[in-house]
Every structure is written in structure tokens, then in C-alpha cells.
Amino acid sequence: MARYRVAITMQVSTASSITAARLRPLRPVEIKELGADMLRVVIDRHGSDARCAARRAFDDINSILNGVTFTRPPVWTARQLGLLGLRRRSAGRLSPGDDDDGLGGVREPRRPTPPIFSASLALDLPRD
């Protein structure tokens, strides 16, 4: 498994200084406060690909930030460390929870057309 440097930018519900203080025990980590509720966390993780490393980094962060909700889904960028990682960067968006709204990829079915001789069918006939 390759080693990746993952940068995760997240907007949290609490003040970023409190959240940053809770992330300090996670080593080695670099934390930068971007705003009152925005953080960028840079951490090195192993993974089979960049998405796997980002998911592992997010799982580590999420386990420490127990009870903190994310205002928006976190965004990540990852770069492979070493010579193979030159000029190759991956990026994506993480979903912190279940976000399929229970639909499971199913669209709402189309409404059936009413029968021809139905009372629900209203026609405007042209007037002469």
C-alpha cells in the first residue's frame, strides 16, 4: 500500500479553535484554521489508492471529533508521497453520513396518462 499526504478541508458546527484543539493528539497532523468554522487538516495515511487513504484519514478525524457535525461535506486532496507522487494529485468529496435520502437511486415514476374518456381529462375546445 502506498503512502499519501491527505489534506481535508471541512466546515464544522463548533468554533474551529475548539475543534483544532481536539485534533492535536492525532499525530502527525498539521491543522490550519481557515475561518471561524473552517479547518484544513493535513495528515499522512496508507491506502490502496488516494480515495482509500482519504477515507482512512477522515475516519481517524471523525472518531476524535465525536459529536461535531459537519456543515458541508468535507473536501479532500491527496498526493502520493515519494517519487511516484510527483505531479499526481487526486481530489474528491466525502459524505460524513448516509446521504442517499432513502431513495437508493430510484427515481419517482412518471404519472400515468388518464384514460381517454375520463372525467379527469379536461380539454379546452376551440371556439368558433
mmCIF file with all atom_site columns, C-alpha atoms in Angstrom:
data_model
loop_
_atom_site.group_PDB
_atom_site.id
_atom_site.type_symbol
_atom_site.label_atom_id
_atom_site.label_alt_id
_atom_site.label_comp_id
_atom_site.label_asym_id
_atom_site.label_entity_id
_atom_site.label_seq_id
_atom_site.pdbx_PDB_ins_code
_atom_site.Cartn_x
_atom_site.Cartn_y
_atom_site.Cartn_z
_atom_site.occupancy
_atom_site.B_iso_or_equiv
_atom_site.pdbx_formal_charge
_atom_site.auth_seq_id
_atom_site.auth_comp_id
_atom_site.auth_asym_id
_atom_site.auth_atom_id
_atom_site.pdbx_PDB_model_num
ATOM 1   C CA . MET A 1 1   ? 0.000   0.000  0.000   1.00 0.00 ? 1   MET A CA 1
ATOM 2   C CA . ALA A 1 2   ? 1.213   3.446  -0.906  1.00 0.00 ? 2   ALA A CA 1
ATOM 3   C CA . ARG A 1 3   ? 1.541   6.362  1.491   1.00 0.00 ? 3   ARG A CA 1
ATOM 4   C CA . TYR A 1 4   ? -0.433  9.537  0.733   1.00 0.00 ? 4   TYR A CA 1
ATOM 5   C CA . ARG A 1 5   ? -0.469  13.048 2.139   1.00 0.00 ? 5   ARG A CA 1
ATOM 6   C CA . VAL A 1 6   ? -4.153  13.903 2.503   1.00 0.00 ? 6   VAL A CA 1
ATOM 7   C CA . ALA A 1 7   ? -5.476  17.432 3.050   1.00 0.00 ? 7   ALA A CA 1
ATOM 8   C CA . ILE A 1 8   ? -9.097  17.573 4.236   1.00 0.00 ? 8   ILE A CA 1
ATOM 9   C CA . THR A 1 9   ? -10.933 20.899 4.317   1.00 0.00 ? 9   THR A CA 1
ATOM 10  C CA . MET A 1 10  ? -14.029 20.862 6.496   1.00 0.00 ? 10  MET A CA 1
ATOM 11  C CA . GLN A 1 11  ? -16.631 23.251 7.831   1.00 0.00 ? 11  GLN A CA 1
ATOM 12  C CA . VAL A 1 12  ? -17.703 22.337 11.354  1.00 0.00 ? 12  VAL A CA 1
ATOM 13  C CA . SER A 1 13  ? -20.628 23.397 13.536  1.00 0.00 ? 13  SER A CA 1
ATOM 14  C CA . THR A 1 14  ? -18.484 24.493 16.508  1.00 0.00 ? 14  THR A CA 1
ATOM 15  C CA . ALA A 1 15  ? -15.656 27.026 16.620  1.00 0.00 ? 15  ALA A CA 1
ATOM 16  C CA . SER A 1 16  ? -12.624 25.848 14.666  1.00 0.00 ? 16  SER A CA 1
ATOM 17  C CA . SER A 1 17  ? -10.207 26.626 17.513  1.00 0.00 ? 17  SER A CA 1
ATOM 18  C CA . ILE A 1 18  ? -12.022 24.173 19.812  1.00 0.00 ? 18  ILE A CA 1
ATOM 19  C CA . THR A 1 19  ? -12.091 21.545 17.054  1.00 0.00 ? 19  THR A CA 1
ATOM 20  C CA . ALA A 1 20  ? -8.387  22.094 16.303  1.00 0.00 ? 20  ALA A CA 1
ATOM 21  C CA . ALA A 1 21  ? -7.537  21.596 19.975  1.00 0.00 ? 21  ALA A CA 1
ATOM 22  C CA . ARG A 1 22  ? -9.382  18.264 19.977  1.00 0.00 ? 22  ARG A CA 1
ATOM 23  C CA . LEU A 1 23  ? -7.399  17.102 16.916  1.00 0.00 ? 23  LEU A CA 1
ATOM 24  C CA . ARG A 1 24  ? -3.953  17.778 18.425  1.00 0.00 ? 24  ARG A CA 1
ATOM 25  C CA . PRO A 1 25  ? -3.486  14.228 19.849  1.00 0.00 ? 25  PRO A CA 1
ATOM 26  C CA . LEU A 1 26  ? -3.769  12.830 16.304  1.00 0.00 ? 26  LEU A CA 1
ATOM 27  C CA . ARG A 1 27  ? -0.116  12.566 15.253  1.00 0.00 ? 27  ARG A CA 1
ATOM 28  C CA . PRO A 1 28  ? 1.434   13.540 12.840  1.00 0.00 ? 28  PRO A CA 1
ATOM 29  C CA . VAL A 1 29  ? -1.068  16.177 11.783  1.00 0.00 ? 29  VAL A CA 1
ATOM 30  C CA . GLU A 1 30  ? -0.967  19.790 10.579  1.00 0.00 ? 30  GLU A CA 1
ATOM 31  C CA . ILE A 1 31  ? -4.029  21.895 11.372  1.00 0.00 ? 31  ILE A CA 1
ATOM 32  C CA . LYS A 1 32  ? -4.719  25.280 9.828   1.00 0.00 ? 32  LYS A CA 1
ATOM 33  C CA . GLU A 1 33  ? -7.711  27.428 10.751  1.00 0.00 ? 33  GLU A CA 1
ATOM 34  C CA . LEU A 1 34  ? -9.160  28.999 7.601   1.00 0.00 ? 34  LEU A CA 1
ATOM 35  C CA . GLY A 1 35  ? -12.019 30.826 9.303   1.00 0.00 ? 35  GLY A CA 1
ATOM 36  C CA . ALA A 1 36  ? -14.277 30.847 12.312  1.00 0.00 ? 36  ALA A CA 1
ATOM 37  C CA . ASP A 1 37  ? -15.708 27.444 11.374  1.00 0.00 ? 37  ASP A CA 1
ATOM 38  C CA . MET A 1 38  ? -13.328 26.183 8.643   1.00 0.00 ? 38  MET A CA 1
ATOM 39  C CA . LEU A 1 39  ? -10.342 23.866 9.141   1.00 0.00 ? 39  LEU A CA 1
ATOM 40  C CA . ARG A 1 40  ? -7.758  22.259 6.902   1.00 0.00 ? 40  ARG A CA 1
ATOM 41  C CA . VAL A 1 41  ? -6.194  19.095 8.303   1.00 0.00 ? 41  VAL A CA 1
ATOM 42  C CA . VAL A 1 42  ? -3.122  17.606 6.583   1.00 0.00 ? 42  VAL A CA 1
ATOM 43  C CA . ILE A 1 43  ? -2.288  14.036 7.562   1.00 0.00 ? 43  ILE A CA 1
ATOM 44  C CA . ASP A 1 44  ? -0.285  11.126 6.088   1.00 0.00 ? 44  ASP A CA 1
ATOM 45  C CA . ARG A 1 45  ? -2.068  7.796  5.623   1.00 0.00 ? 45  ARG A CA 1
ATOM 46  C CA . HIS A 1 46  ? -1.553  4.484  3.835   1.00 0.00 ? 46  HIS A CA 1
ATOM 47  C CA . GLY A 1 47  ? -4.068  3.264  1.283   1.00 0.00 ? 47  GLY A CA 1
ATOM 48  C CA . SER A 1 48  ? -4.501  1.217  -1.867  1.00 0.00 ? 48  SER A CA 1
ATOM 49  C CA . ASP A 1 49  ? -5.364  4.437  -3.719  1.00 0.00 ? 49  ASP A CA 1
ATOM 50  C CA . ALA A 1 50  ? -5.882  8.114  -2.909  1.00 0.00 ? 50  ALA A CA 1
ATOM 51  C CA . ARG A 1 51  ? -9.578  7.685  -2.116  1.00 0.00 ? 51  ARG A CA 1
ATOM 52  C CA . CYS A 1 52  ? -8.839  4.874  0.348   1.00 0.00 ? 52  CYS A CA 1
ATOM 53  C CA . ALA A 1 53  ? -6.188  6.975  2.106   1.00 0.00 ? 53  ALA A CA 1
ATOM 54  C CA . ALA A 1 54  ? -8.585  9.947  2.292   1.00 0.00 ? 54  ALA A CA 1
ATOM 55  C CA . ARG A 1 55  ? -11.310 7.730  3.730   1.00 0.00 ? 55  ARG A CA 1
ATOM 56  C CA . ARG A 1 56  ? -8.909  6.371  6.379   1.00 0.00 ? 56  ARG A CA 1
ATOM 57  C CA . ALA A 1 57  ? -7.794  9.880  7.314   1.00 0.00 ? 57  ALA A CA 1
ATOM 58  C CA . PHE A 1 58  ? -11.414 11.032 7.557   1.00 0.00 ? 58  PHE A CA 1
ATOM 59  C CA . ASP A 1 59  ? -12.330 8.035  9.716   1.00 0.00 ? 59  ASP A CA 1
ATOM 60  C CA . ASP A 1 60  ? -9.482  8.889  12.123  1.00 0.00 ? 60  ASP A CA 1
ATOM 61  C CA . ILE A 1 61  ? -10.581 12.533 12.283  1.00 0.00 ? 61  ILE A CA 1
ATOM 62  C CA . ASN A 1 62  ? -14.242 11.626 12.661  1.00 0.00 ? 62  ASN A CA 1
ATOM 63  C CA . SER A 1 63  ? -13.526 9.228  15.543  1.00 0.00 ? 63  SER A CA 1
ATOM 64  C CA . ILE A 1 64  ? -11.852 12.038 17.508  1.00 0.00 ? 64  ILE A CA 1
ATOM 65  C CA . LEU A 1 65  ? -14.495 14.659 16.638  1.00 0.00 ? 65  LEU A CA 1
ATOM 66  C CA . ASN A 1 66  ? -17.283 12.700 18.272  1.00 0.00 ? 66  ASN A CA 1
ATOM 67  C CA . GLY A 1 67  ? -20.411 14.870 18.383  1.00 0.00 ? 67  GLY A CA 1
ATOM 68  C CA . VAL A 1 68  ? -19.185 17.584 15.995  1.00 0.00 ? 68  VAL A CA 1
ATOM 69  C CA . THR A 1 69  ? -21.374 17.906 12.913  1.00 0.00 ? 69  THR A CA 1
ATOM 70  C CA . PHE A 1 70  ? -20.103 18.973 9.526   1.00 0.00 ? 70  PHE A CA 1
ATOM 71  C CA . THR A 1 71  ? -21.988 21.867 7.966   1.00 0.00 ? 71  THR A CA 1
ATOM 72  C CA . ARG A 1 72  ? -20.908 20.782 4.471   1.00 0.00 ? 72  ARG A CA 1
ATOM 73  C CA . PRO A 1 73  ? -19.359 17.557 3.201   1.00 0.00 ? 73  PRO A CA 1
ATOM 74  C CA . PRO A 1 74  ? -15.563 17.659 3.652   1.00 0.00 ? 74  PRO A CA 1
ATOM 75  C CA . VAL A 1 75  ? -13.387 18.083 0.548   1.00 0.00 ? 75  VAL A CA 1
ATOM 76  C CA . TRP A 1 76  ? -10.080 16.230 0.230   1.00 0.00 ? 76  TRP A CA 1
ATOM 77  C CA . THR A 1 77  ? -6.973  16.304 -1.930  1.00 0.00 ? 77  THR A CA 1
ATOM 78  C CA . ALA A 1 78  ? -4.306  13.605 -1.818  1.00 0.00 ? 78  ALA A CA 1
ATOM 79  C CA . ARG A 1 79  ? -0.817  13.263 -3.233  1.00 0.00 ? 79  ARG A CA 1
ATOM 80  C CA . GLN A 1 80  ? 1.260   10.100 -3.170  1.00 0.00 ? 80  GLN A CA 1
ATOM 81  C CA . LEU A 1 81  ? 4.499   10.508 -1.245  1.00 0.00 ? 81  LEU A CA 1
ATOM 82  C CA . GLY A 1 82  ? 7.800   9.559  -2.839  1.00 0.00 ? 82  GLY A CA 1
ATOM 83  C CA . LEU A 1 83  ? 8.959   9.725  -6.448  1.00 0.00 ? 83  LEU A CA 1
ATOM 84  C CA . LEU A 1 84  ? 5.768   8.239  -7.859  1.00 0.00 ? 84  LEU A CA 1
ATOM 85  C CA . GLY A 1 85  ? 3.700   11.083 -6.443  1.00 0.00 ? 85  GLY A CA 1
ATOM 86  C CA . LEU A 1 86  ? 5.279   13.864 -8.466  1.00 0.00 ? 86  LEU A CA 1
ATOM 87  C CA . ARG A 1 87  ? 2.683   15.753 -10.490 1.00 0.00 ? 87  ARG A CA 1
ATOM 88  C CA . ARG A 1 88  ? -0.192  13.436 -9.494  1.00 0.00 ? 88  ARG A CA 1
ATOM 89  C CA . ARG A 1 89  ? -2.988  14.747 -7.326  1.00 0.00 ? 89  ARG A CA 1
ATOM 90  C CA . SER A 1 90  ? -6.443  13.369 -6.643  1.00 0.00 ? 90  SER A CA 1
ATOM 91  C CA . ALA A 1 91  ? -9.416  15.182 -5.177  1.00 0.00 ? 91  ALA A CA 1
ATOM 92  C CA . GLY A 1 92  ? -12.943 14.387 -4.074  1.00 0.00 ? 92  GLY A CA 1
ATOM 93  C CA . ARG A 1 93  ? -15.750 14.951 -1.611  1.00 0.00 ? 93  ARG A CA 1
ATOM 94  C CA . LEU A 1 94  ? -16.554 12.782 1.407   1.00 0.00 ? 94  LEU A CA 1
ATOM 95  C CA . SER A 1 95  ? -20.003 12.125 2.743   1.00 0.00 ? 95  SER A CA 1
ATOM 96  C CA . PRO A 1 96  ? -19.881 12.044 6.541   1.00 0.00 ? 96  PRO A CA 1
ATOM 97  C CA . GLY A 1 97  ? -23.082 10.044 6.866   1.00 0.00 ? 97  GLY A CA 1
ATOM 98  C CA . ASP A 1 98  ? -25.891 8.441  4.947   1.00 0.00 ? 98  ASP A CA 1
ATOM 99  C CA . ASP A 1 99  ? -26.846 10.857 2.218   1.00 0.00 ? 99  ASP A CA 1
ATOM 100 C CA . ASP A 1 100 ? -28.988 8.817  -0.152  1.00 0.00 ? 100 ASP A CA 1
ATOM 101 C CA . ASP A 1 101 ? -32.253 10.117 1.383   1.00 0.00 ? 101 ASP A CA 1
ATOM 102 C CA . GLY A 1 102 ? -33.640 6.588  1.370   1.00 0.00 ? 102 GLY A CA 1
ATOM 103 C CA . LEU A 1 103 ? -34.166 6.601  -2.383  1.00 0.00 ? 103 LEU A CA 1
ATOM 104 C CA . GLY A 1 104 ? -31.469 4.085  -3.247  1.00 0.00 ? 104 GLY A CA 1
ATOM 105 C CA . GLY A 1 105 ? -31.033 5.527  -6.755  1.00 0.00 ? 105 GLY A CA 1
ATOM 106 C CA . VAL A 1 106 ? -34.705 5.146  -7.653  1.00 0.00 ? 106 VAL A CA 1
ATOM 107 C CA . ARG A 1 107 ? -36.423 7.963  -9.473  1.00 0.00 ? 107 ARG A CA 1
ATOM 108 C CA . GLU A 1 108 ? -40.017 8.909  -8.912  1.00 0.00 ? 108 GLU A CA 1
ATOM 109 C CA . PRO A 1 109 ? -42.171 7.155  -11.518 1.00 0.00 ? 109 PRO A CA 1
ATOM 110 C CA . ARG A 1 110 ? -43.958 9.205  -14.131 1.00 0.00 ? 110 ARG A CA 1
ATOM 111 C CA . ARG A 1 111 ? -47.627 9.807  -13.688 1.00 0.00 ? 111 ARG A CA 1
ATOM 112 C CA . PRO A 1 112 ? -49.752 7.648  -15.913 1.00 0.00 ? 112 PRO A CA 1
ATOM 113 C CA . THR A 1 113 ? -51.826 9.386  -18.545 1.00 0.00 ? 113 THR A CA 1
ATOM 114 C CA . PRO A 1 114 ? -55.540 9.333  -17.766 1.00 0.00 ? 114 PRO A CA 1
ATOM 115 C CA . PRO A 1 115 ? -57.854 7.238  -19.958 1.00 0.00 ? 115 PRO A CA 1
ATOM 116 C CA . ILE A 1 116 ? -59.383 8.943  -22.968 1.00 0.00 ? 116 ILE A CA 1
ATOM 117 C CA . PHE A 1 117 ? -62.961 9.046  -21.655 1.00 0.00 ? 117 PHE A CA 1
ATOM 118 C CA . SER A 1 118 ? -62.113 10.134 -18.125 1.00 0.00 ? 118 SER A CA 1
ATOM 119 C CA . ALA A 1 119 ? -63.585 12.947 -16.076 1.00 0.00 ? 119 ALA A CA 1
ATOM 120 C CA . SER A 1 120 ? -60.103 13.987 -15.014 1.00 0.00 ? 120 SER A CA 1
ATOM 121 C CA . LEU A 1 121 ? -59.191 14.787 -18.585 1.00 0.00 ? 121 LEU A CA 1
ATOM 122 C CA . ALA A 1 122 ? -60.077 18.392 -19.263 1.00 0.00 ? 122 ALA A CA 1
ATOM 123 C CA . LEU A 1 123 ? -59.864 19.753 -22.771 1.00 0.00 ? 123 LEU A CA 1
ATOM 124 C CA . ASP A 1 124 ? -60.215 23.277 -23.950 1.00 0.00 ? 124 ASP A CA 1
ATOM 125 C CA . LEU A 1 125 ? -62.114 23.076 -27.183 1.00 0.00 ? 125 LEU A CA 1
ATOM 126 C CA . PRO A 1 126 ? -61.551 25.857 -29.674 1.00 0.00 ? 126 PRO A CA 1
ATOM 127 C CA . ARG A 1 127 ? -64.457 28.247 -30.043 1.00 0.00 ? 127 ARG A CA 1
ATOM 128 C CA . ASP A 1 128 ? -65.529 29.455 -33.432 1.00 0.00 ? 128 ASP A CA 1
#
